[in-house]
Short mmCIF file of C-alpha atoms in Angstrom, two decimals:
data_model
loop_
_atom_site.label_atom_id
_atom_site.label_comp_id
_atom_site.label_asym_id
_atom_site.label_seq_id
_atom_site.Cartn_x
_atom_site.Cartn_y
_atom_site.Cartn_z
CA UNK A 1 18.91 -33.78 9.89
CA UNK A 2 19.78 -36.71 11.81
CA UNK A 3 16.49 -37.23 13.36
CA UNK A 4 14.66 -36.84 10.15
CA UNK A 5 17.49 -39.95 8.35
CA UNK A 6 16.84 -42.17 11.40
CA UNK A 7 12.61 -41.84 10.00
CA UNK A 8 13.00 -42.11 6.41
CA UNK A 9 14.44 -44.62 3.63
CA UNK A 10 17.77 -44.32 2.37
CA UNK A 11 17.05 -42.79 -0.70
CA UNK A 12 15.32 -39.75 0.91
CA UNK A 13 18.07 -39.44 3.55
CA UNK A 14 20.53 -35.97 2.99
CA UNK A 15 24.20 -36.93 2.73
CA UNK A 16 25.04 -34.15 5.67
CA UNK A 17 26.49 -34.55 9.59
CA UNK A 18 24.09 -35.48 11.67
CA UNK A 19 23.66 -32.32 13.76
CA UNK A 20 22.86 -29.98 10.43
CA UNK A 21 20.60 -27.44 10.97
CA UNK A 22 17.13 -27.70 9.50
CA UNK A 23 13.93 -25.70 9.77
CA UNK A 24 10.58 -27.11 8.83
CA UNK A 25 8.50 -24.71 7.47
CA UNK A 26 4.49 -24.79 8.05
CA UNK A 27 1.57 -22.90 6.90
CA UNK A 28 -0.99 -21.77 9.41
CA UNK A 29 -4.50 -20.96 8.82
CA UNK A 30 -3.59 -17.24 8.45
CA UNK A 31 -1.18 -17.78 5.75
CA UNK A 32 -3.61 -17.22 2.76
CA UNK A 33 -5.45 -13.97 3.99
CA UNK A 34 -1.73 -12.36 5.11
CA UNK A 35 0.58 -14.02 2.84
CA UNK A 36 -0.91 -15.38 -0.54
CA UNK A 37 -3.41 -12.90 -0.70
CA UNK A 38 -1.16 -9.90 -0.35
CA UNK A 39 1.17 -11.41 -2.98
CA UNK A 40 -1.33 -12.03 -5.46
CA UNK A 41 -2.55 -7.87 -5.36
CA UNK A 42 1.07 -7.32 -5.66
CA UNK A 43 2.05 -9.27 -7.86
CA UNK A 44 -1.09 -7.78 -10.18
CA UNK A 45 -2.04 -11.08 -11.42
CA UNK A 46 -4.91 -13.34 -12.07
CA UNK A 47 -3.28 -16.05 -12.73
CA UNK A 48 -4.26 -16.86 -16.65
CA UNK A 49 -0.87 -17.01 -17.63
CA UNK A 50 1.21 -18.72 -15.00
CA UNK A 51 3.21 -21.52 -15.79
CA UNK A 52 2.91 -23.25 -12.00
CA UNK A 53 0.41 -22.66 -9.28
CA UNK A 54 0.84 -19.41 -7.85
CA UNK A 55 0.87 -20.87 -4.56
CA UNK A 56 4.28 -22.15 -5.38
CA UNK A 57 5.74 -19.38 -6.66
CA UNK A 58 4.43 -17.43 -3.22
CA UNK A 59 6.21 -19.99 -1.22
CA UNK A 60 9.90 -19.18 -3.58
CA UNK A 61 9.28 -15.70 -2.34
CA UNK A 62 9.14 -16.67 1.05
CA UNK A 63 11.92 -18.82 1.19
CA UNK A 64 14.18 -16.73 -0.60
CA UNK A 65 13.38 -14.25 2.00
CA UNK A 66 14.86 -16.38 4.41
CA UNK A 67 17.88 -17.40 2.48
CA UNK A 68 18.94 -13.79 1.75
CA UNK A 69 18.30 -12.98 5.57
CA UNK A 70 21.24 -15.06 6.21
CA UNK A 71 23.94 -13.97 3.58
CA UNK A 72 26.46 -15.61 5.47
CA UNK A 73 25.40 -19.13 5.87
CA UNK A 74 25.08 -22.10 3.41
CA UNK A 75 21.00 -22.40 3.11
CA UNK A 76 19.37 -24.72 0.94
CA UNK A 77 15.41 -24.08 0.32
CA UNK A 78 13.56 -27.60 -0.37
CA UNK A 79 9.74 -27.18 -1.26
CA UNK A 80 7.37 -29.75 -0.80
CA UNK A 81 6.45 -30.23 -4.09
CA UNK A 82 10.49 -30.76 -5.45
CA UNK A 83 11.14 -33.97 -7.43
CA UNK A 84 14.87 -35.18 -7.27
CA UNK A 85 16.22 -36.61 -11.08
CA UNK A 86 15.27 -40.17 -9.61
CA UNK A 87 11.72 -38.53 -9.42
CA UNK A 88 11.69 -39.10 -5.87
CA UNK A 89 10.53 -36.22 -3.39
CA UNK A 90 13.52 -34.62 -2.09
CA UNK A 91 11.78 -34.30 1.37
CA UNK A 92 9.31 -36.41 2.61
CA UNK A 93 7.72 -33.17 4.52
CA UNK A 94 5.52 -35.16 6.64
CA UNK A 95 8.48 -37.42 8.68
CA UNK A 96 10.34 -34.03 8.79
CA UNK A 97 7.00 -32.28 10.81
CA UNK A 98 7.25 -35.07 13.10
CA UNK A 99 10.80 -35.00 14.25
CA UNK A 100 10.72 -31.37 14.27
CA UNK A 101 7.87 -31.76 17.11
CA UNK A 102 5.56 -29.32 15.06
CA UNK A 103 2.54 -31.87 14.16
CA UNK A 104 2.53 -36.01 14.63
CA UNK A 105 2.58 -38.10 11.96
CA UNK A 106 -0.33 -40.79 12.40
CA UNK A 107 0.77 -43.97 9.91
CA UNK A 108 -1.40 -47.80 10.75
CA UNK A 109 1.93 -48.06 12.35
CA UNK A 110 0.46 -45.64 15.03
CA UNK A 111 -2.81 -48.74 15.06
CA UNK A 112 -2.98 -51.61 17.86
CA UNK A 113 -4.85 -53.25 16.51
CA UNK A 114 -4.72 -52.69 12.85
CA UNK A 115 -8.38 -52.98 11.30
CA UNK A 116 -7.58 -52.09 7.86
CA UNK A 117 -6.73 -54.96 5.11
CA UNK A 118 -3.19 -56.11 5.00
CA UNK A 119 -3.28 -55.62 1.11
CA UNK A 120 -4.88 -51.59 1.10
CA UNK A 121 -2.64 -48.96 1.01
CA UNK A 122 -3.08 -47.11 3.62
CA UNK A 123 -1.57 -43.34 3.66
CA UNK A 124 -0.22 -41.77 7.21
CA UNK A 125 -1.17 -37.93 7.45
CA UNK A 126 -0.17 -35.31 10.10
CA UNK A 127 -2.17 -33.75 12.20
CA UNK A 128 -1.12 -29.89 14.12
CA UNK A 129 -2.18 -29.74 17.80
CA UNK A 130 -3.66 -26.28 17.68
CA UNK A 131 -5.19 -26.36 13.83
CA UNK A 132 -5.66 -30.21 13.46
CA UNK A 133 -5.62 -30.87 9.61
CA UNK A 134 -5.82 -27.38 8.44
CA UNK A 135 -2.68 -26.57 8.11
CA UNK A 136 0.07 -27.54 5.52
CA UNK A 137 3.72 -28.41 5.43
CA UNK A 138 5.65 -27.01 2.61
CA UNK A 139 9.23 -27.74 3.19
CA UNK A 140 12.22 -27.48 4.84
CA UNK A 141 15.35 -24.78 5.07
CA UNK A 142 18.42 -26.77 5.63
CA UNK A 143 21.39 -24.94 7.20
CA UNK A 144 24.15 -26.53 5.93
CA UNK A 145 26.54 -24.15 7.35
CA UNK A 146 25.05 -24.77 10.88
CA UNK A 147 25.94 -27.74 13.05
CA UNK A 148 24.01 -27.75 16.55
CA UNK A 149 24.62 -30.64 18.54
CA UNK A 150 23.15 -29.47 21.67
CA UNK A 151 19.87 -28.81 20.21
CA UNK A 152 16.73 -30.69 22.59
CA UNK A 153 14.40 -32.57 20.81
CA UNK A 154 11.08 -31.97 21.48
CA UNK A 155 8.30 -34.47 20.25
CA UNK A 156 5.17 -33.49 18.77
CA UNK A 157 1.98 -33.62 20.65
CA UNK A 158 -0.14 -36.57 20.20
CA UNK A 159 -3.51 -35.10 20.14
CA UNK A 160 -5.24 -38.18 18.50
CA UNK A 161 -4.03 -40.56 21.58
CA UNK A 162 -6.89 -43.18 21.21
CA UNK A 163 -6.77 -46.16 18.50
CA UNK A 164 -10.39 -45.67 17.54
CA UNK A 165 -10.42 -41.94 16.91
CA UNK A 166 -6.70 -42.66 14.58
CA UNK A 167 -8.10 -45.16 12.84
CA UNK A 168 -11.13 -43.05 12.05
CA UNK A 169 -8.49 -40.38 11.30
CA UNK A 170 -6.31 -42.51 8.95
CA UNK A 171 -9.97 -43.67 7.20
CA UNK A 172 -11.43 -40.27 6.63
CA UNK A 173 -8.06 -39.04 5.04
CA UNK A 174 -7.74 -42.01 2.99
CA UNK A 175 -11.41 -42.55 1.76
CA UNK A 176 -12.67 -39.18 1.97
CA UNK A 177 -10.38 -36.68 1.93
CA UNK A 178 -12.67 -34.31 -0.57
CA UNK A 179 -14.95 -33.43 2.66
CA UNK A 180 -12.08 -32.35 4.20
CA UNK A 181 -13.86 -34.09 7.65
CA UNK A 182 -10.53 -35.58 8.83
CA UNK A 183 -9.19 -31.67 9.07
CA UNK A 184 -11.91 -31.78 11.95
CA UNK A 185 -10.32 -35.16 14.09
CA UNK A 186 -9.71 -32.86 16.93
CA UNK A 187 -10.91 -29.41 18.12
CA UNK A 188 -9.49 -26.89 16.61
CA UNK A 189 -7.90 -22.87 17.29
CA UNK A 190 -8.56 -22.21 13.47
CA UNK A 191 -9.23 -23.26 10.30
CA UNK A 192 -9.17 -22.08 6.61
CA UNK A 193 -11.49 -19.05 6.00
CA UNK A 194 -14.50 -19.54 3.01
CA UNK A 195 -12.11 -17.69 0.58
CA UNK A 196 -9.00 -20.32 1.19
CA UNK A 197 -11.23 -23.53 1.13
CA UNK A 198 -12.78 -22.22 -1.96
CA UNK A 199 -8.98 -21.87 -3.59
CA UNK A 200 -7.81 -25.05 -2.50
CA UNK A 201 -11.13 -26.96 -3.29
CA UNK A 202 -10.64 -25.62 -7.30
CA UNK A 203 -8.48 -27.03 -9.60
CA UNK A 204 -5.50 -24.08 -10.50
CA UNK A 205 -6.34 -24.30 -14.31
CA UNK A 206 -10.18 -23.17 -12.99
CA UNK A 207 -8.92 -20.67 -10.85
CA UNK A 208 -8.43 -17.65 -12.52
CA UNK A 209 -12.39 -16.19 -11.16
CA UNK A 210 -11.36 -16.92 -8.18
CA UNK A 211 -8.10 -14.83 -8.01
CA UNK A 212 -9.78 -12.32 -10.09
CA UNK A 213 -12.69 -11.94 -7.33
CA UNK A 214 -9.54 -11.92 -4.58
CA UNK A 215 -8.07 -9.19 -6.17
CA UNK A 216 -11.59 -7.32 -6.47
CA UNK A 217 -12.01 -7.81 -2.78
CA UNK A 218 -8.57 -7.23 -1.81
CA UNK A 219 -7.27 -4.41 -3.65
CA UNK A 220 -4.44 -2.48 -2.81
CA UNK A 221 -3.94 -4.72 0.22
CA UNK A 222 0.14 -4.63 1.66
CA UNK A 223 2.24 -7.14 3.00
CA UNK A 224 5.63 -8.63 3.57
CA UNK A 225 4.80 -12.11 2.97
CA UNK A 226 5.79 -13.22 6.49
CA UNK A 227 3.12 -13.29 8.38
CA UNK A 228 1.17 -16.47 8.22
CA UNK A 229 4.34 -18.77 8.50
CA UNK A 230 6.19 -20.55 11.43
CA UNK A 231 9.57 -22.41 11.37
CA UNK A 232 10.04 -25.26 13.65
#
């Protein structure tokens, strides 16, 4: 918890010691065919009468997974989505990949020089070593029961090591992030399959074909939920 206070602002900083546990959870390529997917069918819905994204509510399962796995510990599950009453993120998930070492946060901090206009806005993204962009961050699992002092840091790879090619990154994410092109910045292992980039490209409230078709195609498929995810 430490390294992630020493990244962020003081309001997103956890009042905790600075050797508390924490786990930041990502989603890999696979997660939609062996995790959503399988909770969808199981769930038997299509998604016409949810009151959040059904993405989210997957990701509750999963988490509470982990928290019951560990009756005897103090575990607090923080999605990526979570507001705090100031309306604030509670976790800035991004930072918290970084210092974790499980993908590198490129900010125009990251630029020497900086060719972007002092006065744009200009939003940092992270990008995974083995999956690039496709991939997702979708919180964190603090154990607050856990102190471990002795724990080695590891730093994230830089796989975008040239100024040209992160500018171009922090461009394409900023100015066309609809084509999805700055997923692409680096080779990747994987990406999302046809089915998940069709999900994600449609709004939830127009989703409800889609997850009907899913179900159609996927029918009487089993899971855990567990596959799909890594802690880090």
């Amino acid at each position: 918890v430490g390294w992630y206070n020493e990244q962020v602002e003081e309001p997103f900083r956890f009042d905790l010691p600075y050797a508390t546990l924490c786990y930041t959870v990502v989603s890999t390529p696979d997660m939609f065919e062996k995790c959503l997917i399988p909770f969808l069918c199981e769930a038997g819905t299509c998604g016409n009468s949810a009151a959040m994204d059904l993405l989210d509510k997957c990701m509750q399962h999963c988490f509470v997974n982990v928290k019951e796995a560990f009756p005897t510990e103090e575990v607090e599950a923080i999605h990526d989505y979570e507001l705090a009453a100031t309306r604030r993120p509670k976790i800035l998930v991004q930072p918290a990949g970084h210092v974790s070492g499980a993908a590198y946060y490129y900010t125009r901090a990251c630029l020497n020089p900086d060719p972007f206009a002092v006065e744009n806005k200009i939003f940092g993204v992270c990008i995974h070593p083995r999956y690039g962009g496709w991939f997702a961050l979708r919180g964190v699992l603090l154990f607050k029961s856990v102190q471990s002092p002795s724990l080695p840091r590891i730093p994230p790879i830089d796989c975008v090591p040239d100024n040209a090619s992160r500018a171009k990154l922090l461009d394409l994410f900023n100015n066309h992030w609809r084509d999805a092109r700055y997923r692409d910045i680096i080779k990747v292992d994987k990406k999302y399959s046809e089915d998940q980039q069709q999900y994600f490209g449609t709004l939830p409230k127009d989703r409800v074909p889609i997850i009907q078709n899913l179900l159609k195609k996927h029918n009487g498929y089993q899971s855990d939920y567990k596959s799909g995810q890594e802690v880090v």
